[in-house]
Amino acid sequence: MKVLHDHGLAPYHTFGIDVTATQIIEAENIDDFINIWHDASFNNMAKLVVGHGSNLLFCEDYQGVVILNRIKGITQTETSTSFCLHVGGGEDWHQLVRWCVDRNIGGLENLALIPGCVGSSPIQNIGAYGVELKDVCQYVDVLDVITQEIKRYDAASCQFGYRDSIFKHQLKDGHIIVAVGFCLPKMWQPKIAYAPLNQFDIATVTLREVFDTVCEVRKAKLPDPAVIGNAGSFFKNPIITKNMLNKLQVNYPTMPSYGVDEQHVKLAAGWLIDQCGLKGYQVGGAKVHPQQALVLTNIGTATAQDVISLAQYVVDSVVAKFDIALEHEVRFMAANVETHLAEIQA
């Protein structure tokens, strides 16, 4: 393992907030993780495993050890019907998608340009353009740092939900995702129901066309974290009842919605925020992105409190206009434990 001497966290999370950690360590293999957890010098310190930090807001200096998952490697096997990939948790997600497209392996292309590492993808059950991680995940290998055992969880055992999984709950603490297995069918079936992919003919569209289009759209709509600090979609799309939707559409007939089940629909959080006139709204160095209201950004000078205050203002504005409480998708980290916007503002 590699102990970093600069404890500044700005390079290790995409918001780029100027905070520090007591210690930052790179873990390149499973033994590194075990050694960190069983090293007496770290026994009484909080520990946080981070990939690229693409879904994190450090609310203050982290009083503990930040461990960077850098377990690499992609192993490909196949059956008569599928390509099977075993991918290290520290691999870059988008580079994995590109790797597959370059080899004409379909299934991940709708998830292109989602920032983060492979090991983080099951935690959030990442999704875009009609595809979620659960649709392509075969298994997740998890290290229990206390018992030092690795257990394989099949997709059903991961309890995937909308931006949710068992890794946010029962397996949240003391469990490290060291690898993810993917099963991608050789008979590729494009997923193009969502705009802008619905412009294509399902009989003629190519894997490369889907990948390129997703990349183009995301680049046009979303700020590059390397240029403007952000954590992607800040809020989850809220799920409400169809009865509530019918009432809202009396005043907002163009409100977009997507069916979830017989009784519920999903709304577009970005649309709700936009209707509140918040594109470009700014608190200190934190700003609602002018092109995509779902993204809160650090324009270069934001403090954690700026982002927190802006997030609360967005939540309050949407409640006032629609009586819908947005829930943040971004994880909030306090001094040594995960927290929540409501707890901070209480």
mmCIF file of C-alpha atoms in Angstrom:
data_model
loop_
_atom_site.group_PDB
_atom_site.id
_atom_site.type_symbol
_atom_site.label_atom_id
_atom_site.label_comp_id
_atom_site.label_asym_id
_atom_site.label_seq_id
_atom_site.Cartn_x
_atom_site.Cartn_y
_atom_site.Cartn_z
ATOM 1 C CA MET A 1 0.000 0.000 0.000
ATOM 2 C CA LYS A 2 1.072 3.549 -0.669
ATOM 3 C CA VAL A 3 0.725 6.181 2.040
ATOM 4 C CA LEU A 4 0.323 9.665 0.561
ATOM 5 C CA HIS A 5 2.044 12.526 2.337
ATOM 6 C CA ASP A 6 -0.237 15.276 1.019
ATOM 7 C CA HIS A 7 -3.480 14.976 2.973
ATOM 8 C CA GLY A 8 -5.492 17.377 0.790
ATOM 9 C CA LEU A 9 -8.615 15.677 -0.607
ATOM 10 C CA ALA A 10 -9.354 18.059 -3.478
ATOM 11 C CA PRO A 11 -7.700 15.790 -6.115
ATOM 12 C CA TYR A 12 -9.545 12.722 -4.839
ATOM 13 C CA HIS A 13 -13.160 13.806 -5.120
ATOM 14 C CA THR A 14 -14.760 15.406 -8.142
ATOM 15 C CA PHE A 15 -16.323 18.310 -6.253
ATOM 16 C CA GLY A 16 -12.764 19.495 -5.596
ATOM 17 C CA ILE A 17 -13.637 21.051 -2.225
ATOM 18 C CA ASP A 18 -10.541 22.096 -0.267
ATOM 19 C CA VAL A 19 -10.724 19.718 2.709
ATOM 20 C CA THR A 20 -8.204 17.337 4.258
ATOM 21 C CA ALA A 21 -8.041 13.838 5.709
ATOM 22 C CA THR A 22 -5.940 12.615 8.603
ATOM 23 C CA GLN A 23 -4.426 10.024 6.270
ATOM 24 C CA ILE A 24 -4.770 9.039 2.596
ATOM 25 C CA ILE A 25 -3.679 5.570 1.453
ATOM 26 C CA GLU A 26 -3.781 3.826 -1.917
ATOM 27 C CA ALA A 27 -4.821 0.154 -1.727
ATOM 28 C CA GLU A 28 -3.660 -1.781 -4.795
ATOM 29 C CA ASN A 29 -4.735 -5.262 -3.725
ATOM 30 C CA ILE A 30 -6.803 -7.156 -1.193
ATOM 31 C CA ASP A 31 -3.902 -7.564 1.221
ATOM 32 C CA ASP A 32 -3.548 -3.780 1.379
ATOM 33 C CA PHE A 33 -7.117 -3.449 2.611
ATOM 34 C CA ILE A 34 -6.637 -6.185 5.205
ATOM 35 C CA ASN A 35 -3.399 -4.641 6.446
ATOM 36 C CA ILE A 36 -4.992 -1.225 6.836
ATOM 37 C CA TRP A 37 -7.877 -2.589 8.893
ATOM 38 C CA HIS A 38 -5.586 -4.693 11.089
ATOM 39 C CA ASP A 39 -2.810 -2.138 11.523
ATOM 40 C CA ALA A 40 -2.802 -1.055 15.161
ATOM 41 C CA SER A 41 -2.028 2.533 14.216
ATOM 42 C CA PHE A 42 -5.363 2.783 12.373
ATOM 43 C CA ASN A 43 -7.507 0.838 14.857
ATOM 44 C CA ASN A 44 -9.317 3.808 16.348
ATOM 45 C CA MET A 45 -9.600 5.825 13.150
ATOM 46 C CA ALA A 46 -12.649 6.132 10.922
ATOM 47 C CA LYS A 47 -12.104 4.650 7.475
ATOM 48 C CA LEU A 48 -13.650 5.607 4.144
ATOM 49 C CA VAL A 49 -13.066 3.729 0.889
ATOM 50 C CA VAL A 50 -13.142 5.955 -2.194
ATOM 51 C CA GLY A 51 -12.845 5.247 -5.916
ATOM 52 C CA HIS A 52 -12.756 8.533 -7.796
ATOM 53 C CA GLY A 53 -14.883 10.314 -5.189
ATOM 54 C CA SER A 54 -17.420 11.097 -7.899
ATOM 55 C CA ASN A 55 -20.473 10.855 -5.647
ATOM 56 C CA LEU A 56 -19.143 12.487 -2.480
ATOM 57 C CA LEU A 57 -19.430 15.806 -0.706
ATOM 58 C CA PHE A 58 -16.981 16.193 2.167
ATOM 59 C CA CYS A 59 -18.862 18.516 4.505
ATOM 60 C CA GLU A 60 -15.736 19.195 6.579
ATOM 61 C CA ASP A 61 -12.209 17.862 7.115
ATOM 62 C CA TYR A 62 -12.315 14.066 7.385
ATOM 63 C CA GLN A 63 -10.900 12.881 10.700
ATOM 64 C CA GLY A 64 -9.880 9.427 9.579
ATOM 65 C CA VAL A 65 -8.249 7.377 6.845
ATOM 66 C CA VAL A 66 -9.375 7.762 3.230
ATOM 67 C CA ILE A 67 -8.471 4.598 1.315
ATOM 68 C CA LEU A 68 -8.320 4.852 -2.465
ATOM 69 C CA ASN A 69 -9.434 1.626 -4.174
ATOM 70 C CA ARG A 70 -6.862 0.966 -6.900
ATOM 71 C CA ILE A 71 -7.449 -2.758 -7.492
ATOM 72 C CA LYS A 72 -7.107 -3.169 -11.262
ATOM 73 C CA GLY A 73 -7.578 -5.875 -13.858
ATOM 74 C CA ILE A 74 -10.106 -7.061 -16.470
ATOM 75 C CA THR A 75 -10.461 -10.777 -17.190
ATOM 76 C CA GLN A 76 -12.640 -11.898 -20.093
ATOM 77 C CA THR A 77 -14.126 -15.363 -20.582
ATOM 78 C CA GLU A 78 -17.153 -16.435 -22.557
ATOM 79 C CA THR A 79 -19.893 -18.991 -22.911
ATOM 80 C CA SER A 80 -21.801 -19.916 -26.041
ATOM 81 C CA THR A 81 -24.204 -17.030 -25.400
ATOM 82 C CA SER A 82 -22.390 -14.445 -23.291
ATOM 83 C CA PHE A 83 -19.217 -12.497 -22.652
ATOM 84 C CA CYS A 84 -18.197 -12.735 -19.002
ATOM 85 C CA LEU A 85 -16.039 -10.027 -17.437
ATOM 86 C CA HIS A 86 -14.376 -10.017 -14.024
ATOM 87 C CA VAL A 87 -13.315 -6.438 -13.290
ATOM 88 C CA GLY A 88 -11.256 -5.018 -10.428
ATOM 89 C CA GLY A 89 -13.037 -2.508 -8.218
ATOM 90 C CA GLY A 90 -10.459 0.188 -8.898
ATOM 91 C CA GLU A 91 -10.902 0.213 -12.671
ATOM 92 C CA ASP A 92 -12.333 3.414 -14.174
ATOM 93 C CA TRP A 93 -15.979 2.898 -15.136
ATOM 94 C CA HIS A 94 -16.007 4.821 -18.408
ATOM 95 C CA GLN A 95 -12.778 3.213 -19.553
ATOM 96 C CA LEU A 96 -14.400 -0.183 -18.967
ATOM 97 C CA VAL A 97 -17.345 0.857 -21.147
ATOM 98 C CA ARG A 98 -14.957 2.044 -23.867
ATOM 99 C CA TRP A 99 -12.950 -1.194 -23.548
ATOM 100 C CA CYS A 100 -16.125 -3.178 -24.225
ATOM 101 C CA VAL A 101 -17.222 -1.048 -27.176
ATOM 102 C CA ASP A 102 -13.771 -1.318 -28.761
ATOM 103 C CA ARG A 103 -14.153 -5.104 -28.616
ATOM 104 C CA ASN A 104 -17.739 -5.035 -29.893
ATOM 105 C CA ILE A 105 -19.093 -6.214 -26.543
ATOM 106 C CA GLY A 106 -22.476 -4.595 -25.978
ATOM 107 C CA GLY A 107 -24.511 -3.956 -22.852
ATOM 108 C CA LEU A 108 -22.714 -1.121 -21.048
ATOM 109 C CA GLU A 109 -22.799 1.573 -23.764
ATOM 110 C CA ASN A 110 -25.816 3.425 -22.303
ATOM 111 C CA LEU A 111 -23.776 3.934 -19.135
ATOM 112 C CA ALA A 112 -20.894 5.707 -20.863
ATOM 113 C CA LEU A 113 -19.246 8.705 -19.200
ATOM 114 C CA ILE A 114 -20.698 8.030 -15.781
ATOM 115 C CA PRO A 115 -17.827 9.108 -13.533
ATOM 116 C CA GLY A 116 -16.418 6.780 -10.907
ATOM 117 C CA CYS A 117 -14.826 3.384 -10.425
ATOM 118 C CA VAL A 118 -16.261 -0.053 -11.127
ATOM 119 C CA GLY A 119 -16.340 -0.829 -7.410
ATOM 120 C CA SER A 120 -18.682 2.084 -6.796
ATOM 121 C CA SER A 121 -21.159 1.156 -9.520
ATOM 122 C CA PRO A 122 -23.119 -1.498 -7.553
ATOM 123 C CA ILE A 123 -23.399 0.731 -4.484
ATOM 124 C CA GLN A 124 -25.484 3.291 -6.351
ATOM 125 C CA ASN A 125 -26.878 0.840 -8.896
ATOM 126 C CA ILE A 126 -25.839 3.427 -11.482
ATOM 127 C CA GLY A 127 -28.149 3.964 -14.412
ATOM 128 C CA ALA A 128 -28.796 6.031 -17.517
ATOM 129 C CA TYR A 129 -30.923 5.913 -20.678
ATOM 130 C CA GLY A 130 -32.982 2.911 -19.622
ATOM 131 C CA VAL A 131 -30.135 0.716 -18.350
ATOM 132 C CA GLU A 132 -29.089 0.103 -14.756
ATOM 133 C CA LEU A 133 -26.112 -1.743 -13.306
ATOM 134 C CA LYS A 134 -28.443 -4.478 -12.052
ATOM 135 C CA ASP A 135 -29.320 -5.329 -15.665
ATOM 136 C CA VAL A 136 -25.747 -6.354 -16.506
ATOM 137 C CA CYS A 137 -24.263 -7.358 -13.147
ATOM 138 C CA GLN A 138 -23.717 -11.063 -12.577
ATOM 139 C CA TYR A 139 -22.028 -10.858 -9.184
ATOM 140 C CA VAL A 140 -20.121 -8.635 -6.767
ATOM 141 C CA ASP A 141 -17.085 -9.868 -4.824
ATOM 142 C CA VAL A 142 -16.939 -8.337 -1.351
ATOM 143 C CA LEU A 143 -14.111 -8.437 1.174
ATOM 144 C CA ASP A 144 -15.107 -8.625 4.837
ATOM 145 C CA VAL A 145 -12.143 -6.843 6.389
ATOM 146 C CA ILE A 146 -12.785 -8.332 9.821
ATOM 147 C CA THR A 147 -12.944 -12.006 8.841
ATOM 148 C CA GLN A 148 -10.606 -11.416 5.846
ATOM 149 C CA GLU A 149 -12.949 -13.504 3.698
ATOM 150 C CA ILE A 150 -14.242 -12.705 0.230
ATOM 151 C CA LYS A 151 -17.882 -13.518 -0.437
ATOM 152 C CA ARG A 152 -19.536 -13.484 -3.843
ATOM 153 C CA TYR A 153 -23.008 -11.947 -3.997
ATOM 154 C CA ASP A 154 -25.108 -12.738 -7.040
ATOM 155 C CA ALA A 155 -27.234 -9.947 -8.493
ATOM 156 C CA ALA A 156 -30.354 -10.989 -6.570
ATOM 157 C CA SER A 157 -28.459 -10.913 -3.267
ATOM 158 C CA CYS A 158 -27.308 -7.344 -3.937
ATOM 159 C CA GLN A 159 -30.876 -6.097 -3.355
ATOM 160 C CA PHE A 160 -30.630 -3.547 -6.129
ATOM 161 C CA GLY A 161 -33.155 -0.711 -6.125
ATOM 162 C CA TYR A 162 -33.325 2.759 -7.582
ATOM 163 C CA ARG A 163 -29.871 4.192 -6.765
ATOM 164 C CA ASP A 164 -29.767 1.703 -3.918
ATOM 165 C CA SER A 165 -28.313 -1.662 -2.924
ATOM 166 C CA ILE A 166 -27.329 -3.814 0.025
ATOM 167 C CA PHE A 167 -23.977 -2.019 -0.019
ATOM 168 C CA LYS A 168 -25.664 1.103 1.334
ATOM 169 C CA HIS A 169 -27.189 -0.821 4.205
ATOM 170 C CA GLN A 170 -26.221 -4.228 5.644
ATOM 171 C CA LEU A 171 -22.849 -4.252 3.857
ATOM 172 C CA LYS A 172 -22.067 -0.583 4.281
ATOM 173 C CA ASP A 173 -19.347 -0.832 6.934
ATOM 174 C CA GLY A 174 -16.339 -3.126 6.946
ATOM 175 C CA HIS A 175 -17.090 -4.506 3.481
ATOM 176 C CA ILE A 176 -15.075 -3.597 0.389
ATOM 177 C CA ILE A 177 -16.156 -4.256 -3.199
ATOM 178 C CA VAL A 178 -13.010 -5.725 -4.737
ATOM 179 C CA ALA A 179 -14.448 -6.909 -8.076
ATOM 180 C CA VAL A 180 -17.627 -6.933 -10.147
ATOM 181 C CA GLY A 181 -18.700 -9.609 -12.603
ATOM 182 C CA PHE A 182 -20.660 -8.784 -15.752
ATOM 183 C CA CYS A 183 -22.614 -11.073 -18.062
ATOM 184 C CA LEU A 184 -23.131 -9.451 -21.464
ATOM 185 C CA PRO A 185 -25.086 -11.353 -24.139
ATOM 186 C CA LYS A 186 -23.413 -11.956 -27.488
ATOM 187 C CA MET A 187 -26.737 -11.273 -29.221
ATOM 188 C CA TRP A 188 -26.725 -7.530 -28.558
ATOM 189 C CA GLN A 189 -30.117 -5.884 -28.044
ATOM 190 C CA PRO A 190 -29.843 -2.075 -28.154
ATOM 191 C CA LYS A 191 -31.717 -0.096 -25.499
ATOM 192 C CA ILE A 192 -32.911 2.997 -27.330
ATOM 193 C CA ALA A 193 -36.320 3.793 -25.840
ATOM 194 C CA TYR A 194 -35.077 6.977 -24.160
ATOM 195 C CA ALA A 195 -34.395 10.221 -26.007
ATOM 196 C CA PRO A 196 -32.022 10.993 -27.680
ATOM 197 C CA LEU A 197 -31.410 7.330 -28.545
ATOM 198 C CA ASN A 198 -34.954 6.874 -29.827
ATOM 199 C CA GLN A 199 -33.905 8.620 -33.040
ATOM 200 C CA PHE A 200 -32.287 5.361 -34.141
ATOM 201 C CA ASP A 201 -33.798 2.386 -35.921
ATOM 202 C CA ILE A 202 -33.429 -0.654 -33.666
ATOM 203 C CA ALA A 203 -32.789 -2.833 -36.737
ATOM 204 C CA THR A 204 -29.821 -0.827 -37.989
ATOM 205 C CA VAL A 205 -28.307 1.064 -35.049
ATOM 206 C CA THR A 206 -24.760 0.095 -34.125
ATOM 207 C CA LEU A 207 -23.105 -0.291 -30.757
ATOM 208 C CA ARG A 208 -20.683 2.516 -31.612
ATOM 209 C CA GLU A 209 -23.536 4.870 -32.544
ATOM 210 C CA VAL A 210 -25.215 4.372 -29.169
ATOM 211 C CA PHE A 211 -21.939 4.872 -27.305
ATOM 212 C CA ASP A 212 -20.985 7.980 -29.276
ATOM 213 C CA THR A 213 -24.428 9.533 -28.870
ATOM 214 C CA VAL A 214 -24.503 8.988 -25.126
ATOM 215 C CA CYS A 215 -21.031 10.540 -24.847
ATOM 216 C CA GLU A 216 -22.006 13.527 -26.995
ATOM 217 C CA VAL A 217 -25.175 14.220 -25.031
ATOM 218 C CA ARG A 218 -23.515 13.888 -21.634
ATOM 219 C CA LYS A 219 -20.667 16.171 -22.695
ATOM 220 C CA ALA A 220 -23.147 18.769 -23.942
ATOM 221 C CA LYS A 221 -25.405 18.655 -20.893
ATOM 222 C CA LEU A 222 -23.056 17.902 -18.016
ATOM 223 C CA PRO A 223 -19.934 19.752 -16.867
ATOM 224 C CA ASP A 224 -16.606 17.927 -16.967
ATOM 225 C CA PRO A 225 -15.494 17.418 -13.327
ATOM 226 C CA ALA A 226 -11.906 18.003 -14.439
ATOM 227 C CA VAL A 227 -12.917 21.543 -15.411
ATOM 228 C CA ILE A 228 -15.847 22.402 -13.117
ATOM 229 C CA GLY A 229 -16.114 20.580 -9.807
ATOM 230 C CA ASN A 230 -19.314 18.559 -9.427
ATOM 231 C CA ALA A 231 -20.626 15.159 -8.407
ATOM 232 C CA GLY A 232 -22.959 14.564 -11.326
ATOM 233 C CA SER A 233 -26.659 14.283 -10.562
ATOM 234 C CA PHE A 234 -27.006 15.767 -7.097
ATOM 235 C CA PHE A 235 -30.590 14.662 -6.434
ATOM 236 C CA LYS A 236 -32.530 11.485 -7.075
ATOM 237 C CA ASN A 237 -35.525 11.558 -9.378
ATOM 238 C CA PRO A 238 -38.472 11.439 -6.947
ATOM 239 C CA ILE A 239 -41.019 8.631 -7.114
ATOM 240 C CA ILE A 240 -44.620 9.607 -6.431
ATOM 241 C CA THR A 241 -48.047 8.013 -6.771
ATOM 242 C CA LYS A 242 -50.011 8.289 -9.992
ATOM 243 C CA ASN A 243 -52.772 10.046 -8.053
ATOM 244 C CA MET A 244 -50.314 12.735 -6.996
ATOM 245 C CA LEU A 245 -49.102 13.063 -10.575
ATOM 246 C CA ASN A 246 -52.664 13.582 -11.815
ATOM 247 C CA LYS A 247 -53.133 16.409 -9.315
ATOM 248 C CA LEU A 248 -49.849 18.050 -10.284
ATOM 249 C CA GLN A 249 -50.584 17.832 -13.998
ATOM 250 C CA VAL A 250 -53.674 20.013 -13.554
ATOM 251 C CA ASN A 251 -51.275 22.944 -13.098
ATOM 252 C CA TYR A 252 -48.259 21.431 -14.892
ATOM 253 C CA PRO A 253 -49.605 19.466 -17.877
ATOM 254 C CA THR A 254 -46.152 19.121 -19.477
ATOM 255 C CA MET A 255 -44.572 17.592 -16.363
ATOM 256 C CA PRO A 256 -42.494 14.619 -17.589
ATOM 257 C CA SER A 257 -42.953 11.279 -15.841
ATOM 258 C CA TYR A 258 -41.847 7.687 -16.286
ATOM 259 C CA GLY A 259 -43.788 4.642 -15.167
ATOM 260 C CA VAL A 260 -42.353 2.617 -12.274
ATOM 261 C CA ASP A 261 -45.202 0.236 -11.507
ATOM 262 C CA GLU A 262 -49.003 0.234 -11.536
ATOM 263 C CA GLN A 263 -49.237 2.831 -8.783
ATOM 264 C CA HIS A 264 -46.054 4.906 -9.030
ATOM 265 C CA VAL A 265 -44.196 7.128 -11.474
ATOM 266 C CA LYS A 266 -40.762 8.738 -11.475
ATOM 267 C CA LEU A 267 -40.416 12.488 -12.011
ATOM 268 C CA ALA A 268 -37.425 14.339 -13.433
ATOM 269 C CA ALA A 269 -35.744 16.155 -10.547
ATOM 270 C CA GLY A 270 -33.908 18.413 -12.990
ATOM 271 C CA TRP A 271 -37.220 19.535 -14.512
ATOM 272 C CA LEU A 272 -38.641 20.357 -11.072
ATOM 273 C CA ILE A 273 -35.567 22.430 -10.194
ATOM 274 C CA ASP A 274 -35.663 24.168 -13.560
ATOM 275 C CA GLN A 275 -39.317 25.096 -13.058
ATOM 276 C CA CYS A 276 -38.258 26.875 -9.870
ATOM 277 C CA GLY A 277 -36.032 29.108 -12.002
ATOM 278 C CA LEU A 278 -32.849 27.921 -10.342
ATOM 279 C CA LYS A 279 -30.541 27.319 -13.316
ATOM 280 C CA GLY A 280 -27.502 29.492 -12.638
ATOM 281 C CA TYR A 281 -28.550 30.230 -9.033
ATOM 282 C CA GLN A 282 -25.463 30.696 -6.885
ATOM 283 C CA VAL A 283 -24.488 30.632 -3.224
ATOM 284 C CA GLY A 284 -20.889 31.713 -2.715
ATOM 285 C CA GLY A 285 -18.773 29.536 -4.977
ATOM 286 C CA ALA A 286 -21.504 26.906 -5.485
ATOM 287 C CA LYS A 287 -23.807 27.179 -8.481
ATOM 288 C CA VAL A 288 -26.683 25.310 -10.105
ATOM 289 C CA HIS A 289 -25.369 24.422 -13.535
ATOM 290 C CA PRO A 290 -26.893 26.712 -16.189
ATOM 291 C CA GLN A 291 -27.501 23.853 -18.652
ATOM 292 C CA GLN A 292 -28.474 21.057 -16.257
ATOM 293 C CA ALA A 293 -30.359 22.008 -13.109
ATOM 294 C CA LEU A 294 -29.776 18.588 -11.556
ATOM 295 C CA VAL A 295 -26.056 19.328 -11.172
ATOM 296 C CA LEU A 296 -24.619 21.534 -8.431
ATOM 297 C CA THR A 297 -21.132 22.794 -9.196
ATOM 298 C CA ASN A 298 -18.050 24.239 -7.566
ATOM 299 C CA ILE A 299 -17.068 27.153 -9.801
ATOM 300 C CA GLY A 300 -13.625 27.128 -8.194
ATOM 301 C CA THR A 301 -14.067 28.813 -4.835
ATOM 302 C CA ALA A 302 -16.878 26.833 -3.202
ATOM 303 C CA THR A 303 -16.675 25.757 0.398
ATOM 304 C CA ALA A 304 -18.558 22.733 1.636
ATOM 305 C CA GLN A 305 -20.991 25.075 3.373
ATOM 306 C CA ASP A 306 -21.687 26.859 0.080
ATOM 307 C CA VAL A 307 -22.757 23.556 -1.494
ATOM 308 C CA ILE A 308 -24.779 22.562 1.563
ATOM 309 C CA SER A 309 -26.605 25.910 1.617
ATOM 310 C CA LEU A 310 -27.303 25.743 -2.111
ATOM 311 C CA ALA A 311 -28.611 22.178 -1.833
ATOM 312 C CA GLN A 312 -30.949 23.178 0.992
ATOM 313 C CA TYR A 313 -32.220 26.148 -1.010
ATOM 314 C CA VAL A 314 -32.995 23.854 -3.953
ATOM 315 C CA VAL A 315 -34.827 21.392 -1.702
ATOM 316 C CA ASP A 316 -36.837 24.163 -0.042
ATOM 317 C CA SER A 317 -37.752 25.730 -3.401
ATOM 318 C CA VAL A 318 -39.058 22.457 -4.847
ATOM 319 C CA VAL A 319 -41.066 21.730 -1.691
ATOM 320 C CA ALA A 320 -42.598 25.201 -1.802
ATOM 321 C CA LYS A 321 -43.631 24.890 -5.461
ATOM 322 C CA PHE A 322 -44.536 21.209 -5.809
ATOM 323 C CA ASP A 323 -44.740 19.824 -2.256
ATOM 324 C CA ILE A 324 -42.134 17.239 -3.252
ATOM 325 C CA ALA A 325 -39.059 16.668 -1.086
ATOM 326 C CA LEU A 326 -35.963 15.906 -3.152
ATOM 327 C CA GLU A 327 -33.466 13.427 -1.729
ATOM 328 C CA HIS A 328 -29.804 13.902 -2.517
ATOM 329 C CA GLU A 329 -28.056 11.158 -4.444
ATOM 330 C CA VAL A 330 -24.622 12.475 -3.458
ATOM 331 C CA ARG A 331 -23.213 11.013 -0.242
ATOM 332 C CA PHE A 332 -22.511 13.567 2.496
ATOM 333 C CA MET A 333 -19.456 12.841 4.679
ATOM 334 C CA ALA A 334 -19.053 14.539 8.060
ATOM 335 C CA ALA A 335 -15.891 14.470 10.196
ATOM 336 C CA ASN A 336 -15.902 10.690 10.637
ATOM 337 C CA VAL A 337 -19.306 9.371 9.551
ATOM 338 C CA GLU A 338 -21.753 9.640 6.686
ATOM 339 C CA THR A 339 -24.487 12.180 7.249
ATOM 340 C CA HIS A 340 -27.465 13.724 5.470
ATOM 341 C CA LEU A 341 -28.537 17.210 4.445
ATOM 342 C CA ALA A 342 -31.450 17.153 6.883
ATOM 343 C CA GLU A 343 -29.146 16.242 9.772
ATOM 344 C CA ILE A 344 -26.708 19.019 8.934
ATOM 345 C CA GLN A 345 -29.443 21.636 8.672
ATOM 346 C CA ALA A 346 -31.361 20.455 11.749
#
